[in-house]
Amino acid sequence: MSEPTGKYSITMPRDIAEAARSRSGPSGLSAYVAAAVARQIERDNLNELIQVAEAEHGPITDDEVQDLRNQLHQTRKGQPAGGAAA
């Protein structure tokens, strides 16, 4: 069963609305906009989580971010994290 829906009126620049309408496909503009808003809410929630974590533990450094990216890349390639392939 799908979530209950409501009808809302929003205002946005015409060029953005037309670009969204042209990309919305068979699901329609409402579904396209709803998905975009849902993604923005996820980003907002993540940013709030990051702010709380940084307030408690301090900001993450660029080196730490790069190390985590390297670990993710190695994991995706099936290599153990933290070690170079022989």
Coordinates of C-alpha atoms in Angstrom, one line a residue:
M1 CA 0.0 0.0 0.0
S2 CA 1.4 3.4 -0.9
E3 CA 1.8 6.4 1.4
P4 CA -1.2 8.8 1.6
T5 CA -0.7 11.8 -0.6
G6 CA -1.7 15.4 -0.4
K7 CA -2.1 18.1 -3.0
Y8 CA 0.3 21.1 -2.7
S9 CA 0.9 24.2 -4.7
I10 CA 4.6 25.1 -5.1
T11 CA 6.3 27.9 -7.0
M12 CA 9.6 27.4 -8.9
P13 CA 11.4 28.9 -11.8
R14 CA 9.7 28.0 -15.1
D15 CA 12.9 26.6 -16.7
I16 CA 13.5 24.3 -13.7
A17 CA 9.8 23.1 -13.8
E18 CA 10.0 22.5 -17.6
A19 CA 13.3 20.6 -17.3
A20 CA 11.8 18.5 -14.5
R21 CA 8.7 17.8 -16.6
S22 CA 10.7 16.8 -19.6
R23 CA 12.7 14.3 -17.4
S24 CA 9.9 13.0 -15.3
G25 CA 8.9 10.3 -17.7
P26 CA 5.8 8.1 -17.2
S27 CA 5.8 8.5 -13.4
G28 CA 4.9 12.2 -13.9
L29 CA 6.1 15.5 -12.5
S30 CA 4.7 14.9 -9.0
A31 CA 6.6 11.7 -8.5
Y32 CA 9.8 13.3 -9.9
V33 CA 9.5 16.3 -7.5
A34 CA 8.6 14.0 -4.6
A35 CA 11.7 11.9 -5.2
A36 CA 13.9 15.1 -5.4
V37 CA 12.5 16.4 -2.2
A38 CA 13.0 13.0 -0.5
R39 CA 16.7 13.1 -1.6
Q40 CA 17.1 16.6 -0.2
I41 CA 15.6 15.5 3.1
E42 CA 18.1 12.6 3.2
R43 CA 20.9 15.1 2.6
D44 CA 19.6 17.4 5.3
N45 CA 19.4 14.6 7.8
L46 CA 22.9 13.5 6.9
N47 CA 24.3 17.0 7.3
E48 CA 22.6 17.2 10.7
L49 CA 24.2 13.9 11.7
I50 CA 27.6 15.1 10.6
Q51 CA 27.2 18.3 12.6
V52 CA 26.4 16.4 15.7
A53 CA 29.3 14.0 15.2
E54 CA 31.7 16.8 14.5
A55 CA 30.5 18.7 17.6
E56 CA 31.2 15.6 19.7
H57 CA 34.4 14.3 18.0
G58 CA 35.8 17.3 16.0
P59 CA 35.8 17.8 12.3
I60 CA 37.1 15.1 10.0
T61 CA 40.3 16.0 8.1
D62 CA 40.8 15.8 4.4
D63 CA 43.3 13.0 5.0
E64 CA 40.7 11.0 6.9
V65 CA 38.2 11.5 4.2
Q66 CA 40.7 10.3 1.6
D67 CA 41.7 7.2 3.7
L68 CA 38.0 6.3 3.9
R69 CA 37.6 6.7 0.2
N70 CA 40.6 4.5 -0.4
Q71 CA 39.2 1.8 1.9
L72 CA 35.8 2.0 0.1
H73 CA 37.5 1.7 -3.3
Q74 CA 39.6 -1.3 -2.1
T75 CA 36.6 -3.0 -0.7
R76 CA 34.7 -2.5 -4.0
K77 CA 37.6 -4.1 -5.8
G78 CA 37.6 -7.0 -3.4
Q79 CA 41.0 -6.1 -1.8
P80 CA 41.5 -6.0 2.0
A81 CA 41.3 -2.4 3.3
G82 CA 44.5 -0.9 4.5
G83 CA 46.9 -3.0 2.4
A84 CA 48.2 -2.8 -1.1
A85 CA 47.7 -5.6 -3.5
A86 CA 50.8 -7.8 -3.9

